[in-house]
Amino acid sequence: MATKVAGKLAKAGKKAKAAYTPFLKVTIPANQAKPAPPLGPQLGQLGINVPQFCKEFNAKTGHMIDGYPLPTSISINMDKTFSMEIHTPETSFLIKKAAGAPKGAMQPGKECAGMISLKHVYEIAKIKSADSNLDGCSMTRICDLIIGQCRSLGVSVVRELDADEYREFLENRKFEIEEQNREIEERKAAKMLRL
């Protein structure tokens, strides 16, 4: 009799130890959460009501520009309810948007992917200061972090930008990017021929 009870308790303990992920980090476009893949299956596996999540997320991000990628931290409770913390867009995204650059430099330090002014840096810092992971950081510290990320992206930080000169720079940069993409495709084709 005691062995039957012990066996039932052991089985109950195994059921309680099912795979449980209490935390999920995903990047979702602002105001565009949909129950379709890839978001729907990720949340569905964890037992979250996907349509309810999408409705709440879209309501919270309704004031933002559509399509901006927002890193989102989702905490899942044992009763399958959830709470979400929506962060501001990634710094690299904001820098590339401000610089008008479709992508960063392939060789930072050797080439320039774009330019932003100190005013842009300050505006990005004001946006990023709302993030919980930067609580307690001064604006100068946040600006320093942004300038460091500009260097790693190959974006130059200047005091002032002349619109006409920068427009010409971006047109020239398009040709450089096309040339780089062509070289990458040639390397891929060469590797495929070796196989």
mmCIF file with all atom_site columns, C-alpha atoms in Angstrom:
data_model
loop_
_atom_site.group_PDB
_atom_site.id
_atom_site.type_symbol
_atom_site.label_atom_id
_atom_site.label_alt_id
_atom_site.label_comp_id
_atom_site.label_asym_id
_atom_site.label_entity_id
_atom_site.label_seq_id
_atom_site.pdbx_PDB_ins_code
_atom_site.Cartn_x
_atom_site.Cartn_y
_atom_site.Cartn_z
_atom_site.occupancy
_atom_site.B_iso_or_equiv
_atom_site.pdbx_formal_charge
_atom_site.auth_seq_id
_atom_site.auth_comp_id
_atom_site.auth_asym_id
_atom_site.auth_atom_id
_atom_site.pdbx_PDB_model_num
ATOM 1   C CA . MET A 1 1   ? 0.000  0.000  0.000   1.00 0.00 ? 1   MET A CA 1
ATOM 2   C CA . ALA A 1 2   ? 2.772  2.440  0.930   1.00 0.00 ? 2   ALA A CA 1
ATOM 3   C CA . THR A 1 3   ? 4.590  1.698  -2.305  1.00 0.00 ? 3   THR A CA 1
ATOM 4   C CA . LYS A 1 4   ? 1.497  2.581  -4.335  1.00 0.00 ? 4   LYS A CA 1
ATOM 5   C CA . VAL A 1 5   ? 1.224  5.951  -2.591  1.00 0.00 ? 5   VAL A CA 1
ATOM 6   C CA . ALA A 1 6   ? 4.947  6.596  -3.055  1.00 0.00 ? 6   ALA A CA 1
ATOM 7   C CA . GLY A 1 7   ? 4.646  5.680  -6.750  1.00 0.00 ? 7   GLY A CA 1
ATOM 8   C CA . LYS A 1 8   ? 1.710  8.078  -7.209  1.00 0.00 ? 8   LYS A CA 1
ATOM 9   C CA . LEU A 1 9   ? 3.591  10.869 -5.462  1.00 0.00 ? 9   LEU A CA 1
ATOM 10  C CA . ALA A 1 10  ? 6.633  10.279 -7.652  1.00 0.00 ? 10  ALA A CA 1
ATOM 11  C CA . LYS A 1 11  ? 4.469  10.441 -10.800 1.00 0.00 ? 11  LYS A CA 1
ATOM 12  C CA . ALA A 1 12  ? 2.787  13.623 -9.562  1.00 0.00 ? 12  ALA A CA 1
ATOM 13  C CA . GLY A 1 13  ? 6.212  15.160 -8.912  1.00 0.00 ? 13  GLY A CA 1
ATOM 14  C CA . LYS A 1 14  ? 7.316  14.337 -12.455 1.00 0.00 ? 14  LYS A CA 1
ATOM 15  C CA . LYS A 1 15  ? 4.229  16.020 -13.890 1.00 0.00 ? 15  LYS A CA 1
ATOM 16  C CA . ALA A 1 16  ? 4.879  19.164 -11.873 1.00 0.00 ? 16  ALA A CA 1
ATOM 17  C CA . LYS A 1 17  ? 8.414  19.365 -13.265 1.00 0.00 ? 17  LYS A CA 1
ATOM 18  C CA . ALA A 1 18  ? 7.262  19.862 -16.851 1.00 0.00 ? 18  ALA A CA 1
ATOM 19  C CA . ALA A 1 19  ? 9.299  22.174 -19.041 1.00 0.00 ? 19  ALA A CA 1
ATOM 20  C CA . TYR A 1 20  ? 8.403  25.711 -18.024 1.00 0.00 ? 20  TYR A CA 1
ATOM 21  C CA . THR A 1 21  ? 9.918  28.876 -19.417 1.00 0.00 ? 21  THR A CA 1
ATOM 22  C CA . PRO A 1 22  ? 8.962  31.798 -17.190 1.00 0.00 ? 22  PRO A CA 1
ATOM 23  C CA . PHE A 1 23  ? 10.588 34.434 -19.386 1.00 0.00 ? 23  PHE A CA 1
ATOM 24  C CA . LEU A 1 24  ? 10.700 35.172 -23.110 1.00 0.00 ? 24  LEU A CA 1
ATOM 25  C CA . LYS A 1 25  ? 12.514 37.905 -25.030 1.00 0.00 ? 25  LYS A CA 1
ATOM 26  C CA . VAL A 1 26  ? 11.300 38.685 -28.533 1.00 0.00 ? 26  VAL A CA 1
ATOM 27  C CA . THR A 1 27  ? 11.539 41.593 -30.950 1.00 0.00 ? 27  THR A CA 1
ATOM 28  C CA . ILE A 1 28  ? 8.144  42.589 -32.301 1.00 0.00 ? 28  ILE A CA 1
ATOM 29  C CA . PRO A 1 29  ? 7.372  45.357 -34.821 1.00 0.00 ? 29  PRO A CA 1
ATOM 30  C CA . ALA A 1 30  ? 5.424  48.207 -33.213 1.00 0.00 ? 30  ALA A CA 1
ATOM 31  C CA . ASN A 1 31  ? 1.655  47.972 -33.692 1.00 0.00 ? 31  ASN A CA 1
ATOM 32  C CA . GLN A 1 32  ? 2.041  44.848 -35.857 1.00 0.00 ? 32  GLN A CA 1
ATOM 33  C CA . ALA A 1 33  ? 1.803  41.897 -33.468 1.00 0.00 ? 33  ALA A CA 1
ATOM 34  C CA . LYS A 1 34  ? -0.087 39.052 -35.158 1.00 0.00 ? 34  LYS A CA 1
ATOM 35  C CA . PRO A 1 35  ? -0.855 35.497 -34.057 1.00 0.00 ? 35  PRO A CA 1
ATOM 36  C CA . ALA A 1 36  ? 0.900  34.269 -37.211 1.00 0.00 ? 36  ALA A CA 1
ATOM 37  C CA . PRO A 1 37  ? 4.421  32.804 -37.155 1.00 0.00 ? 37  PRO A CA 1
ATOM 38  C CA . PRO A 1 38  ? 6.971  33.421 -35.745 1.00 0.00 ? 38  PRO A CA 1
ATOM 39  C CA . LEU A 1 39  ? 5.307  35.112 -32.747 1.00 0.00 ? 39  LEU A CA 1
ATOM 40  C CA . GLY A 1 40  ? 2.180  32.955 -32.490 1.00 0.00 ? 40  GLY A CA 1
ATOM 41  C CA . PRO A 1 41  ? 3.916  29.577 -32.134 1.00 0.00 ? 41  PRO A CA 1
ATOM 42  C CA . GLN A 1 42  ? 6.463  30.975 -29.648 1.00 0.00 ? 42  GLN A CA 1
ATOM 43  C CA . LEU A 1 43  ? 3.713  32.218 -27.363 1.00 0.00 ? 43  LEU A CA 1
ATOM 44  C CA . GLY A 1 44  ? 1.396  29.262 -28.014 1.00 0.00 ? 44  GLY A CA 1
ATOM 45  C CA . GLN A 1 45  ? 4.030  26.771 -26.852 1.00 0.00 ? 45  GLN A CA 1
ATOM 46  C CA . LEU A 1 46  ? 4.082  28.547 -23.508 1.00 0.00 ? 46  LEU A CA 1
ATOM 47  C CA . GLY A 1 47  ? 0.288  28.443 -23.192 1.00 0.00 ? 47  GLY A CA 1
ATOM 48  C CA . ILE A 1 48  ? -0.272 32.189 -23.573 1.00 0.00 ? 48  ILE A CA 1
ATOM 49  C CA . ASN A 1 49  ? -3.517 33.418 -25.099 1.00 0.00 ? 49  ASN A CA 1
ATOM 50  C CA . VAL A 1 50  ? -1.966 34.698 -28.346 1.00 0.00 ? 50  VAL A CA 1
ATOM 51  C CA . PRO A 1 51  ? -4.839 36.903 -29.620 1.00 0.00 ? 51  PRO A CA 1
ATOM 52  C CA . GLN A 1 52  ? -5.097 38.582 -26.214 1.00 0.00 ? 52  GLN A CA 1
ATOM 53  C CA . PHE A 1 53  ? -1.333 39.215 -26.175 1.00 0.00 ? 53  PHE A CA 1
ATOM 54  C CA . CYS A 1 54  ? -1.406 40.697 -29.698 1.00 0.00 ? 54  CYS A CA 1
ATOM 55  C CA . LYS A 1 55  ? -4.344 42.940 -28.784 1.00 0.00 ? 55  LYS A CA 1
ATOM 56  C CA . GLU A 1 56  ? -2.597 44.242 -25.640 1.00 0.00 ? 56  GLU A CA 1
ATOM 57  C CA . PHE A 1 57  ? 0.739  44.734 -27.415 1.00 0.00 ? 57  PHE A CA 1
ATOM 58  C CA . ASN A 1 58  ? -0.836 46.647 -30.303 1.00 0.00 ? 58  ASN A CA 1
ATOM 59  C CA . ALA A 1 59  ? -2.797 48.806 -27.836 1.00 0.00 ? 59  ALA A CA 1
ATOM 60  C CA . LYS A 1 60  ? 0.382  49.672 -25.905 1.00 0.00 ? 60  LYS A CA 1
ATOM 61  C CA . THR A 1 61  ? 2.369  50.465 -29.054 1.00 0.00 ? 61  THR A CA 1
ATOM 62  C CA . GLY A 1 62  ? -0.403 52.292 -30.924 1.00 0.00 ? 62  GLY A CA 1
ATOM 63  C CA . HIS A 1 63  ? 1.265  55.681 -30.394 1.00 0.00 ? 63  HIS A CA 1
ATOM 64  C CA . MET A 1 64  ? 4.573  54.515 -31.909 1.00 0.00 ? 64  MET A CA 1
ATOM 65  C CA . ILE A 1 65  ? 5.620  54.469 -35.559 1.00 0.00 ? 65  ILE A CA 1
ATOM 66  C CA . ASP A 1 66  ? 4.422  51.255 -37.212 1.00 0.00 ? 66  ASP A CA 1
ATOM 67  C CA . GLY A 1 67  ? 7.098  48.666 -37.904 1.00 0.00 ? 67  GLY A CA 1
ATOM 68  C CA . TYR A 1 68  ? 9.792  49.902 -35.511 1.00 0.00 ? 68  TYR A CA 1
ATOM 69  C CA . PRO A 1 69  ? 11.322 46.765 -33.924 1.00 0.00 ? 69  PRO A CA 1
ATOM 70  C CA . LEU A 1 70  ? 10.666 46.763 -30.182 1.00 0.00 ? 70  LEU A CA 1
ATOM 71  C CA . PRO A 1 71  ? 12.519 44.344 -27.903 1.00 0.00 ? 71  PRO A CA 1
ATOM 72  C CA . THR A 1 72  ? 9.893  42.932 -25.558 1.00 0.00 ? 72  THR A CA 1
ATOM 73  C CA . SER A 1 73  ? 10.397 40.980 -22.330 1.00 0.00 ? 73  SER A CA 1
ATOM 74  C CA . ILE A 1 74  ? 7.480  38.699 -21.466 1.00 0.00 ? 74  ILE A CA 1
ATOM 75  C CA . SER A 1 75  ? 7.126  37.164 -17.997 1.00 0.00 ? 75  SER A CA 1
ATOM 76  C CA . ILE A 1 76  ? 4.824  34.148 -17.847 1.00 0.00 ? 76  ILE A CA 1
ATOM 77  C CA . ASN A 1 77  ? 3.103  33.243 -14.600 1.00 0.00 ? 77  ASN A CA 1
ATOM 78  C CA . MET A 1 78  ? 2.194  29.698 -13.534 1.00 0.00 ? 78  MET A CA 1
ATOM 79  C CA . ASP A 1 79  ? -1.482 30.319 -14.335 1.00 0.00 ? 79  ASP A CA 1
ATOM 80  C CA . LYS A 1 80  ? -0.467 31.242 -17.936 1.00 0.00 ? 80  LYS A CA 1
ATOM 81  C CA . THR A 1 81  ? -1.100 34.939 -17.465 1.00 0.00 ? 81  THR A CA 1
ATOM 82  C CA . PHE A 1 82  ? 1.657  37.240 -18.595 1.00 0.00 ? 82  PHE A CA 1
ATOM 83  C CA . SER A 1 83  ? 3.153  40.651 -18.106 1.00 0.00 ? 83  SER A CA 1
ATOM 84  C CA . MET A 1 84  ? 5.215  42.426 -20.741 1.00 0.00 ? 84  MET A CA 1
ATOM 85  C CA . GLU A 1 85  ? 7.826  45.126 -20.687 1.00 0.00 ? 85  GLU A CA 1
ATOM 86  C CA . ILE A 1 86  ? 8.262  46.896 -24.003 1.00 0.00 ? 86  ILE A CA 1
ATOM 87  C CA . HIS A 1 87  ? 11.652 48.519 -24.500 1.00 0.00 ? 87  HIS A CA 1
ATOM 88  C CA . THR A 1 88  ? 12.571 51.280 -26.924 1.00 0.00 ? 88  THR A CA 1
ATOM 89  C CA . PRO A 1 89  ? 13.970 50.305 -30.353 1.00 0.00 ? 89  PRO A CA 1
ATOM 90  C CA . GLU A 1 90  ? 17.554 49.102 -30.405 1.00 0.00 ? 90  GLU A CA 1
ATOM 91  C CA . THR A 1 91  ? 20.202 51.796 -30.485 1.00 0.00 ? 91  THR A CA 1
ATOM 92  C CA . SER A 1 92  ? 21.711 50.540 -33.735 1.00 0.00 ? 92  SER A CA 1
ATOM 93  C CA . PHE A 1 93  ? 18.299 50.797 -35.424 1.00 0.00 ? 93  PHE A CA 1
ATOM 94  C CA . LEU A 1 94  ? 17.853 54.393 -34.235 1.00 0.00 ? 94  LEU A CA 1
ATOM 95  C CA . ILE A 1 95  ? 21.377 55.357 -35.335 1.00 0.00 ? 95  ILE A CA 1
ATOM 96  C CA . LYS A 1 96  ? 20.918 53.886 -38.817 1.00 0.00 ? 96  LYS A CA 1
ATOM 97  C CA . LYS A 1 97  ? 17.513 55.574 -39.091 1.00 0.00 ? 97  LYS A CA 1
ATOM 98  C CA . ALA A 1 98  ? 18.976 58.954 -38.081 1.00 0.00 ? 98  ALA A CA 1
ATOM 99  C CA . ALA A 1 99  ? 21.907 58.542 -40.476 1.00 0.00 ? 99  ALA A CA 1
ATOM 100 C CA . GLY A 1 100 ? 19.694 57.384 -43.337 1.00 0.00 ? 100 GLY A CA 1
ATOM 101 C CA . ALA A 1 101 ? 21.944 54.353 -43.735 1.00 0.00 ? 101 ALA A CA 1
ATOM 102 C CA . PRO A 1 102 ? 20.358 51.023 -44.678 1.00 0.00 ? 102 PRO A CA 1
ATOM 103 C CA . LYS A 1 103 ? 23.151 49.142 -42.893 1.00 0.00 ? 103 LYS A CA 1
ATOM 104 C CA . GLY A 1 104 ? 26.332 49.767 -40.967 1.00 0.00 ? 104 GLY A CA 1
ATOM 105 C CA . ALA A 1 105 ? 29.851 49.711 -42.388 1.00 0.00 ? 105 ALA A CA 1
ATOM 106 C CA . MET A 1 106 ? 31.358 46.352 -43.275 1.00 0.00 ? 106 MET A CA 1
ATOM 107 C CA . GLN A 1 107 ? 34.736 47.626 -42.074 1.00 0.00 ? 107 GLN A CA 1
ATOM 108 C CA . PRO A 1 108 ? 34.165 50.188 -39.300 1.00 0.00 ? 108 PRO A CA 1
ATOM 109 C CA . GLY A 1 109 ? 37.067 52.588 -39.007 1.00 0.00 ? 109 GLY A CA 1
ATOM 110 C CA . LYS A 1 110 ? 38.009 52.126 -42.661 1.00 0.00 ? 110 LYS A CA 1
ATOM 111 C CA . GLU A 1 111 ? 34.748 53.232 -44.233 1.00 0.00 ? 111 GLU A CA 1
ATOM 112 C CA . CYS A 1 112 ? 31.962 55.588 -43.253 1.00 0.00 ? 112 CYS A CA 1
ATOM 113 C CA . ALA A 1 113 ? 28.396 54.265 -43.397 1.00 0.00 ? 113 ALA A CA 1
ATOM 114 C CA . GLY A 1 114 ? 26.815 57.617 -42.534 1.00 0.00 ? 114 GLY A CA 1
ATOM 115 C CA . MET A 1 115 ? 26.947 60.676 -40.326 1.00 0.00 ? 115 MET A CA 1
ATOM 116 C CA . ILE A 1 116 ? 24.819 62.030 -37.513 1.00 0.00 ? 116 ILE A CA 1
ATOM 117 C CA . SER A 1 117 ? 25.068 65.273 -35.582 1.00 0.00 ? 117 SER A CA 1
ATOM 118 C CA . LEU A 1 118 ? 25.390 65.697 -31.837 1.00 0.00 ? 118 LEU A CA 1
ATOM 119 C CA . LYS A 1 119 ? 21.751 66.779 -31.841 1.00 0.00 ? 119 LYS A CA 1
ATOM 120 C CA . HIS A 1 120 ? 20.802 63.359 -33.232 1.00 0.00 ? 120 HIS A CA 1
ATOM 121 C CA . VAL A 1 121 ? 22.856 61.681 -30.509 1.00 0.00 ? 121 VAL A CA 1
ATOM 122 C CA . TYR A 1 122 ? 21.058 63.691 -27.838 1.00 0.00 ? 122 TYR A CA 1
ATOM 123 C CA . GLU A 1 123 ? 17.624 62.876 -29.313 1.00 0.00 ? 123 GLU A CA 1
ATOM 124 C CA . ILE A 1 124 ? 18.464 59.149 -29.404 1.00 0.00 ? 124 ILE A CA 1
ATOM 125 C CA . ALA A 1 125 ? 19.705 59.403 -25.803 1.00 0.00 ? 125 ALA A CA 1
ATOM 126 C CA . LYS A 1 126 ? 16.384 60.966 -24.752 1.00 0.00 ? 126 LYS A CA 1
ATOM 127 C CA . ILE A 1 127 ? 14.529 58.041 -26.339 1.00 0.00 ? 127 ILE A CA 1
ATOM 128 C CA . LYS A 1 128 ? 16.838 55.421 -24.797 1.00 0.00 ? 128 LYS A CA 1
ATOM 129 C CA . SER A 1 129 ? 16.716 56.994 -21.321 1.00 0.00 ? 129 SER A CA 1
ATOM 130 C CA . ALA A 1 130 ? 13.184 55.576 -20.984 1.00 0.00 ? 130 ALA A CA 1
ATOM 131 C CA . ASP A 1 131 ? 14.596 52.021 -20.908 1.00 0.00 ? 131 ASP A CA 1
ATOM 132 C CA . SER A 1 132 ? 14.661 50.343 -17.508 1.00 0.00 ? 132 SER A CA 1
ATOM 133 C CA . ASN A 1 133 ? 18.202 49.022 -18.031 1.00 0.00 ? 133 ASN A CA 1
ATOM 134 C CA . LEU A 1 134 ? 19.506 52.606 -18.258 1.00 0.00 ? 134 LEU A CA 1
ATOM 135 C CA . ASP A 1 135 ? 17.857 53.819 -15.043 1.00 0.00 ? 135 ASP A CA 1
ATOM 136 C CA . GLY A 1 136 ? 20.363 55.783 -13.027 1.00 0.00 ? 136 GLY A CA 1
ATOM 137 C CA . CYS A 1 137 ? 22.578 56.614 -16.020 1.00 0.00 ? 137 CYS A CA 1
ATOM 138 C CA . SER A 1 138 ? 23.188 60.271 -16.720 1.00 0.00 ? 138 SER A CA 1
ATOM 139 C CA . MET A 1 139 ? 22.450 61.714 -20.162 1.00 0.00 ? 139 MET A CA 1
ATOM 140 C CA . THR A 1 140 ? 26.168 62.213 -20.799 1.00 0.00 ? 140 THR A CA 1
ATOM 141 C CA . ARG A 1 141 ? 26.802 58.514 -20.062 1.00 0.00 ? 141 ARG A CA 1
ATOM 142 C CA . ILE A 1 142 ? 23.988 57.470 -22.409 1.00 0.00 ? 142 ILE A CA 1
ATOM 143 C CA . CYS A 1 143 ? 25.354 59.825 -25.100 1.00 0.00 ? 143 CYS A CA 1
ATOM 144 C CA . ASP A 1 144 ? 28.821 58.267 -24.667 1.00 0.00 ? 144 ASP A CA 1
ATOM 145 C CA . LEU A 1 145 ? 27.318 54.791 -25.119 1.00 0.00 ? 145 LEU A CA 1
ATOM 146 C CA . ILE A 1 146 ? 25.533 55.925 -28.282 1.00 0.00 ? 146 ILE A CA 1
ATOM 147 C CA . ILE A 1 147 ? 28.703 57.512 -29.701 1.00 0.00 ? 147 ILE A CA 1
ATOM 148 C CA . GLY A 1 148 ? 30.558 54.249 -29.015 1.00 0.00 ? 148 GLY A CA 1
ATOM 149 C CA . GLN A 1 149 ? 27.915 52.304 -30.894 1.00 0.00 ? 149 GLN A CA 1
ATOM 150 C CA . CYS A 1 150 ? 28.160 54.814 -33.754 1.00 0.00 ? 150 CYS A CA 1
ATOM 151 C CA . ARG A 1 151 ? 31.860 53.978 -34.051 1.00 0.00 ? 151 ARG A CA 1
ATOM 152 C CA . SER A 1 152 ? 31.140 50.249 -34.168 1.00 0.00 ? 152 SER A CA 1
ATOM 153 C CA . LEU A 1 153 ? 28.556 50.830 -36.930 1.00 0.00 ? 153 LEU A CA 1
ATOM 154 C CA . GLY A 1 154 ? 30.915 53.050 -38.915 1.00 0.00 ? 154 GLY A CA 1
ATOM 155 C CA . VAL A 1 155 ? 28.737 56.141 -38.438 1.00 0.00 ? 155 VAL A CA 1
ATOM 156 C CA . SER A 1 156 ? 30.603 59.396 -37.866 1.00 0.00 ? 156 SER A CA 1
ATOM 157 C CA . VAL A 1 157 ? 29.402 61.868 -35.248 1.00 0.00 ? 157 VAL A CA 1
ATOM 158 C CA . VAL A 1 158 ? 29.855 65.506 -36.319 1.00 0.00 ? 158 VAL A CA 1
ATOM 159 C CA . ARG A 1 159 ? 28.868 68.842 -34.790 1.00 0.00 ? 159 ARG A CA 1
ATOM 160 C CA . GLU A 1 160 ? 26.693 69.955 -37.704 1.00 0.00 ? 160 GLU A CA 1
ATOM 161 C CA . LEU A 1 161 ? 25.492 68.432 -40.977 1.00 0.00 ? 161 LEU A CA 1
ATOM 162 C CA . ASP A 1 162 ? 24.989 70.218 -44.281 1.00 0.00 ? 162 ASP A CA 1
ATOM 163 C CA . ALA A 1 163 ? 21.901 68.695 -45.930 1.00 0.00 ? 163 ALA A CA 1
ATOM 164 C CA . ASP A 1 164 ? 23.115 69.018 -49.540 1.00 0.00 ? 164 ASP A CA 1
ATOM 165 C CA . GLU A 1 165 ? 26.548 67.533 -48.850 1.00 0.00 ? 165 GLU A CA 1
ATOM 166 C CA . TYR A 1 166 ? 25.028 64.682 -46.861 1.00 0.00 ? 166 TYR A CA 1
ATOM 167 C CA . ARG A 1 167 ? 22.494 63.912 -49.615 1.00 0.00 ? 167 ARG A CA 1
ATOM 168 C CA . GLU A 1 168 ? 25.402 63.616 -52.062 1.00 0.00 ? 168 GLU A CA 1
ATOM 169 C CA . PHE A 1 169 ? 27.276 61.390 -49.580 1.00 0.00 ? 169 PHE A CA 1
ATOM 170 C CA . LEU A 1 170 ? 24.275 59.040 -49.275 1.00 0.00 ? 170 LEU A CA 1
ATOM 171 C CA . GLU A 1 171 ? 23.944 58.774 -53.075 1.00 0.00 ? 171 GLU A CA 1
ATOM 172 C CA . ASN A 1 172 ? 27.630 57.804 -53.328 1.00 0.00 ? 172 ASN A CA 1
ATOM 173 C CA . ARG A 1 173 ? 27.182 55.379 -50.453 1.00 0.00 ? 173 ARG A CA 1
ATOM 174 C CA . LYS A 1 174 ? 24.417 53.537 -52.352 1.00 0.00 ? 174 LYS A CA 1
ATOM 175 C CA . PHE A 1 175 ? 26.928 52.677 -55.084 1.00 0.00 ? 175 PHE A CA 1
ATOM 176 C CA . GLU A 1 176 ? 29.441 51.476 -52.469 1.00 0.00 ? 176 GLU A CA 1
ATOM 177 C CA . ILE A 1 177 ? 26.813 49.223 -50.885 1.00 0.00 ? 177 ILE A CA 1
ATOM 178 C CA . GLU A 1 178 ? 25.856 47.781 -54.284 1.00 0.00 ? 178 GLU A CA 1
ATOM 179 C CA . GLU A 1 179 ? 29.535 47.049 -54.982 1.00 0.00 ? 179 GLU A CA 1
ATOM 180 C CA . GLN A 1 180 ? 29.954 45.366 -51.576 1.00 0.00 ? 180 GLN A CA 1
ATOM 181 C CA . ASN A 1 181 ? 26.830 43.250 -52.129 1.00 0.00 ? 181 ASN A CA 1
ATOM 182 C CA . ARG A 1 182 ? 28.148 42.221 -55.566 1.00 0.00 ? 182 ARG A CA 1
ATOM 183 C CA . GLU A 1 183 ? 31.471 41.150 -53.998 1.00 0.00 ? 183 GLU A CA 1
ATOM 184 C CA . ILE A 1 184 ? 29.645 39.128 -51.339 1.00 0.00 ? 184 ILE A CA 1
ATOM 185 C CA . GLU A 1 185 ? 27.560 37.353 -53.981 1.00 0.00 ? 185 GLU A CA 1
ATOM 186 C CA . GLU A 1 186 ? 30.718 36.571 -55.997 1.00 0.00 ? 186 GLU A CA 1
ATOM 187 C CA . ARG A 1 187 ? 32.387 35.068 -52.903 1.00 0.00 ? 187 ARG A CA 1
ATOM 188 C CA . LYS A 1 188 ? 29.296 32.957 -52.202 1.00 0.00 ? 188 LYS A CA 1
ATOM 189 C CA . ALA A 1 189 ? 29.221 31.747 -55.800 1.00 0.00 ? 189 ALA A CA 1
ATOM 190 C CA . ALA A 1 190 ? 32.947 30.905 -55.642 1.00 0.00 ? 190 ALA A CA 1
ATOM 191 C CA . LYS A 1 191 ? 32.424 28.859 -52.461 1.00 0.00 ? 191 LYS A CA 1
ATOM 192 C CA . MET A 1 192 ? 29.528 26.977 -54.069 1.00 0.00 ? 192 MET A CA 1
ATOM 193 C CA . LEU A 1 193 ? 31.738 26.068 -57.041 1.00 0.00 ? 193 LEU A CA 1
ATOM 194 C CA . ARG A 1 194 ? 34.386 24.622 -54.712 1.00 0.00 ? 194 ARG A CA 1
ATOM 195 C CA . LEU A 1 195 ? 31.848 22.227 -53.218 1.00 0.00 ? 195 LEU A CA 1
#
